[in-house]
Structures are given as C-alpha cells and as structure tokens.
Amino acid sequence: MEPCIFCKIANKEIPTEFLQETPEAVIFKDIKPSAPVHYLVVSKKHISSIKEVKHEDEALMGHLIHEAKDAAAKLGLSGYKLVFNVGREGGQIIDHIHLHILGGWE
Ligand code: 5GP
Ligand code: ZN
C-alpha cells in the first residue's frame, strides 16, 4: 500500500520545513490554511485517527498537545484553537493523526 502523505512528510521523503521536530512528532505549516496562522502537529507513528488511539498511545497524545503549546508560544499566539478532526463527518481528510493549531485572528 502507498504510504500516506503525512508519513512521507514525517520521514522526510517530501521536503518540508519543520517548525519543530522531536523523536515522536513534527510540526509544519498547513498547505491550505484555514486561519491566519495554521500549523499541524503530526505524530511520526502512523495512527489513522483518534478512533484508533490505544492506551499505549496516551503519552504520545499528551506529547502532541505539549508540542502544540510550545509551537503556539514560538509563533507568538496568545490564544488559539487546537483541533482534531475525527472521521469524514468530522472533517478529517488525511487518515494520519494530526492536531491543528489555529490562530492569528485579530
Ligand atoms: P484534516 O481535514 O484531515 O483534519 O486536515 C488535513 C490538513 O492537511 C488540511 O488542513 C490540509 O490543508 C493539510 N494538508 C493536506 N496535504 C498537505 C500537504 O501535503 N502538506 C501540508 N503542509 N499540509 C497538507
Ligand atoms: Zn501515515
């Protein structure tokens, strides 16, 4: 099966500028921003959706939120939204877990 696009980005098979990188996650700009500032926190582990998160992934999920907080501070956002879209009806298009950082409104 063709690896998913976020696996390719996380594995650096598609050159992408990372705002942050850790052994578990990468953060980069959304290609089609839905807010003045829009970044994605992407797990390096392929998990297709929040629906597939297991107990063993709890620390990883906390890490994604912690990285989002650090990224938001780095971006100078005093307030912002953190969003997981879950399933097609929830607006999820890419089946690889990612946390949206949305902000920069007046
Ligand atoms: P979802 O709707 O699955 O929660 O969010 C997927 C997000 O990934 C969308 O906001 C979309 O603009 C972004 N996206 C899709 N493909 C790429 C890509 O190749 N590069 C980047 N940087 N963002 C992407
Ligand atoms: Zn993937």
Tab-separated table of C-alpha atoms and ligand atoms in Angstrom:
chain	number	residue	atom	x	y	z
A	1	MET	CA	0.000	0.000	0.000
A	2	GLU	CA	1.216	3.532	-0.795
A	3	PRO	CA	2.438	5.193	2.438
A	4	CYS	CA	0.307	8.131	3.461
A	5	ILE	CA	1.348	11.718	2.777
A	6	PHE	CA	1.946	12.599	6.446
A	7	CYS	CA	4.161	9.503	6.873
A	8	LYS	CA	6.148	10.712	3.855
A	9	ILE	CA	6.469	14.232	5.327
A	10	ALA	CA	7.436	12.884	8.776
A	11	ASN	CA	10.007	10.535	7.158
A	12	LYS	CA	11.405	13.477	5.127
A	13	GLU	CA	10.562	11.811	1.824
A	14	ILE	CA	8.745	15.041	0.943
A	15	PRO	CA	10.916	18.086	1.787
A	16	THR	CA	9.001	20.186	4.316
A	17	GLU	CA	10.132	22.968	6.614
A	18	PHE	CA	9.518	21.904	10.208
A	19	LEU	CA	8.823	24.494	12.893
A	20	GLN	CA	9.678	21.785	15.446
A	21	GLU	CA	10.766	18.170	15.392
A	22	THR	CA	11.025	15.648	18.205
A	23	PRO	CA	11.599	11.880	18.085
A	24	GLU	CA	7.795	11.444	18.152
A	25	ALA	CA	6.374	14.354	16.143
A	26	VAL	CA	6.879	17.069	13.555
A	27	ILE	CA	5.177	20.449	13.243
A	28	PHE	CA	4.774	22.253	9.934
A	29	LYS	CA	2.555	24.821	8.208
A	30	ASP	CA	-0.731	23.693	6.727
A	31	ILE	CA	-0.574	23.903	2.918
A	32	LYS	CA	-4.100	25.378	2.703
A	33	PRO	CA	-4.522	27.471	5.865
A	34	SER	CA	-7.964	27.779	7.448
A	35	ALA	CA	-6.766	30.564	9.786
A	36	PRO	CA	-4.160	33.363	9.584
A	37	VAL	CA	-1.801	31.014	11.455
A	38	HIS	CA	-2.359	27.301	10.801
A	39	TYR	CA	0.130	24.589	11.729
A	40	LEU	CA	-0.173	20.827	12.057
A	41	VAL	CA	1.313	18.686	14.818
A	42	VAL	CA	1.840	15.290	13.207
A	43	SER	CA	2.749	12.102	15.014
A	44	LYS	CA	5.642	10.168	13.445
A	45	LYS	CA	3.779	6.975	14.305
A	46	HIS	CA	1.042	6.223	11.797
A	47	ILE	CA	-2.286	6.158	13.608
A	48	SER	CA	-5.157	6.679	11.201
A	49	SER	CA	-7.494	8.563	13.525
A	50	ILE	CA	-8.367	9.399	17.122
A	51	LYS	CA	-10.725	6.422	16.828
A	52	GLU	CA	-7.673	4.129	16.616
A	53	VAL	CA	-5.755	5.574	19.605
A	54	LYS	CA	-4.817	2.865	22.116
A	55	HIS	CA	-3.827	3.026	25.785
A	56	GLU	CA	-0.184	2.672	24.726
A	57	ASP	CA	-0.559	5.932	22.751
A	58	GLU	CA	-1.607	8.057	25.734
A	59	ALA	CA	1.864	9.544	26.306
A	60	LEU	CA	2.159	10.293	22.587
A	61	MET	CA	-1.163	12.138	22.607
A	62	GLY	CA	-0.014	14.226	25.557
A	63	HIS	CA	3.220	14.932	23.697
A	64	LEU	CA	1.318	16.278	20.674
A	65	ILE	CA	-0.544	18.744	22.922
A	66	HIS	CA	2.648	19.739	24.708
A	67	GLU	CA	4.400	20.384	21.383
A	68	ALA	CA	1.393	22.397	20.178
A	69	LYS	CA	1.643	24.601	23.262
A	70	ASP	CA	5.374	25.213	22.646
A	71	ALA	CA	4.765	25.917	18.953
A	72	ALA	CA	1.964	28.389	19.727
A	73	ALA	CA	4.261	30.255	22.125
A	74	LYS	CA	7.015	30.295	19.486
A	75	LEU	CA	4.510	31.670	16.953
A	76	GLY	CA	3.504	34.424	19.383
A	77	LEU	CA	-0.089	33.230	19.685
A	78	SER	CA	-1.678	34.357	22.934
A	79	GLY	CA	-4.885	32.459	22.161
A	80	TYR	CA	-5.601	29.688	19.689
A	81	LYS	CA	-7.645	26.598	18.917
A	82	LEU	CA	-6.327	23.024	18.966
A	83	VAL	CA	-8.456	20.720	16.837
A	84	PHE	CA	-8.546	17.034	15.963
A	85	ASN	CA	-10.912	16.321	13.097
A	86	VAL	CA	-12.212	12.773	13.515
A	87	GLY	CA	-13.692	10.768	10.649
A	88	ARG	CA	-15.117	12.072	7.376
A	89	GLU	CA	-18.176	13.524	9.105
A	90	GLY	CA	-15.763	15.304	11.458
A	91	GLY	CA	-13.904	16.890	8.547
A	92	GLN	CA	-10.912	14.532	8.571
A	93	ILE	CA	-9.364	14.170	5.118
A	94	ILE	CA	-5.888	12.818	5.892
A	95	ASP	CA	-6.020	9.456	7.673
A	96	HIS	CA	-2.938	10.047	9.823
A	97	ILE	CA	-3.353	11.588	13.244
A	98	HIS	CA	-2.681	15.344	13.403
A	99	LEU	CA	-3.526	18.214	15.694
A	100	HIS	CA	-4.419	21.541	14.079
A	101	ILE	CA	-3.097	24.757	15.669
A	102	LEU	CA	-5.342	27.609	14.514
A	103	GLY	CA	-4.908	31.238	15.464
A	104	GLY	CA	-3.764	34.694	14.480
A	105	TRP	CA	-7.199	36.334	14.318
A	106	GLU	CA	-7.496	39.990	15.299
B	1	5GP	P1	-7.898	17.132	8.126
B	1	5GP	O1	-9.034	17.709	7.329
B	1	5GP	O2	-7.546	15.744	7.682
B	1	5GP	O3	-8.083	17.255	9.606
B	1	5GP	O4	-6.657	18.074	7.845
B	1	5GP	C1	-5.730	17.833	6.855
B	1	5GP	C2	-4.960	19.122	6.667
B	1	5GP	O5	-3.769	18.823	5.993
B	1	5GP	C3	-5.711	20.150	5.810
B	1	5GP	O6	-5.845	21.365	6.547
B	1	5GP	C4	-4.831	20.303	4.579
B	1	5GP	O7	-4.795	21.628	4.097
B	1	5GP	C5	-3.471	19.829	5.073
B	1	5GP	N1	-2.636	19.197	4.064
B	1	5GP	C6	-3.020	18.235	3.180
B	1	5GP	N2	-1.974	17.838	2.429
B	1	5GP	C7	-0.903	18.570	2.847
B	1	5GP	C8	0.464	18.602	2.442
B	1	5GP	O8	0.915	17.898	1.538
B	1	5GP	N3	1.270	19.478	3.095
B	1	5GP	C9	0.820	20.279	4.098
B	1	5GP	N4	1.707	21.100	4.660
B	1	5GP	N5	-0.475	20.273	4.509
B	1	5GP	C10	-1.314	19.421	3.891
B	2	ZN	ZN	0.757	7.936	7.919
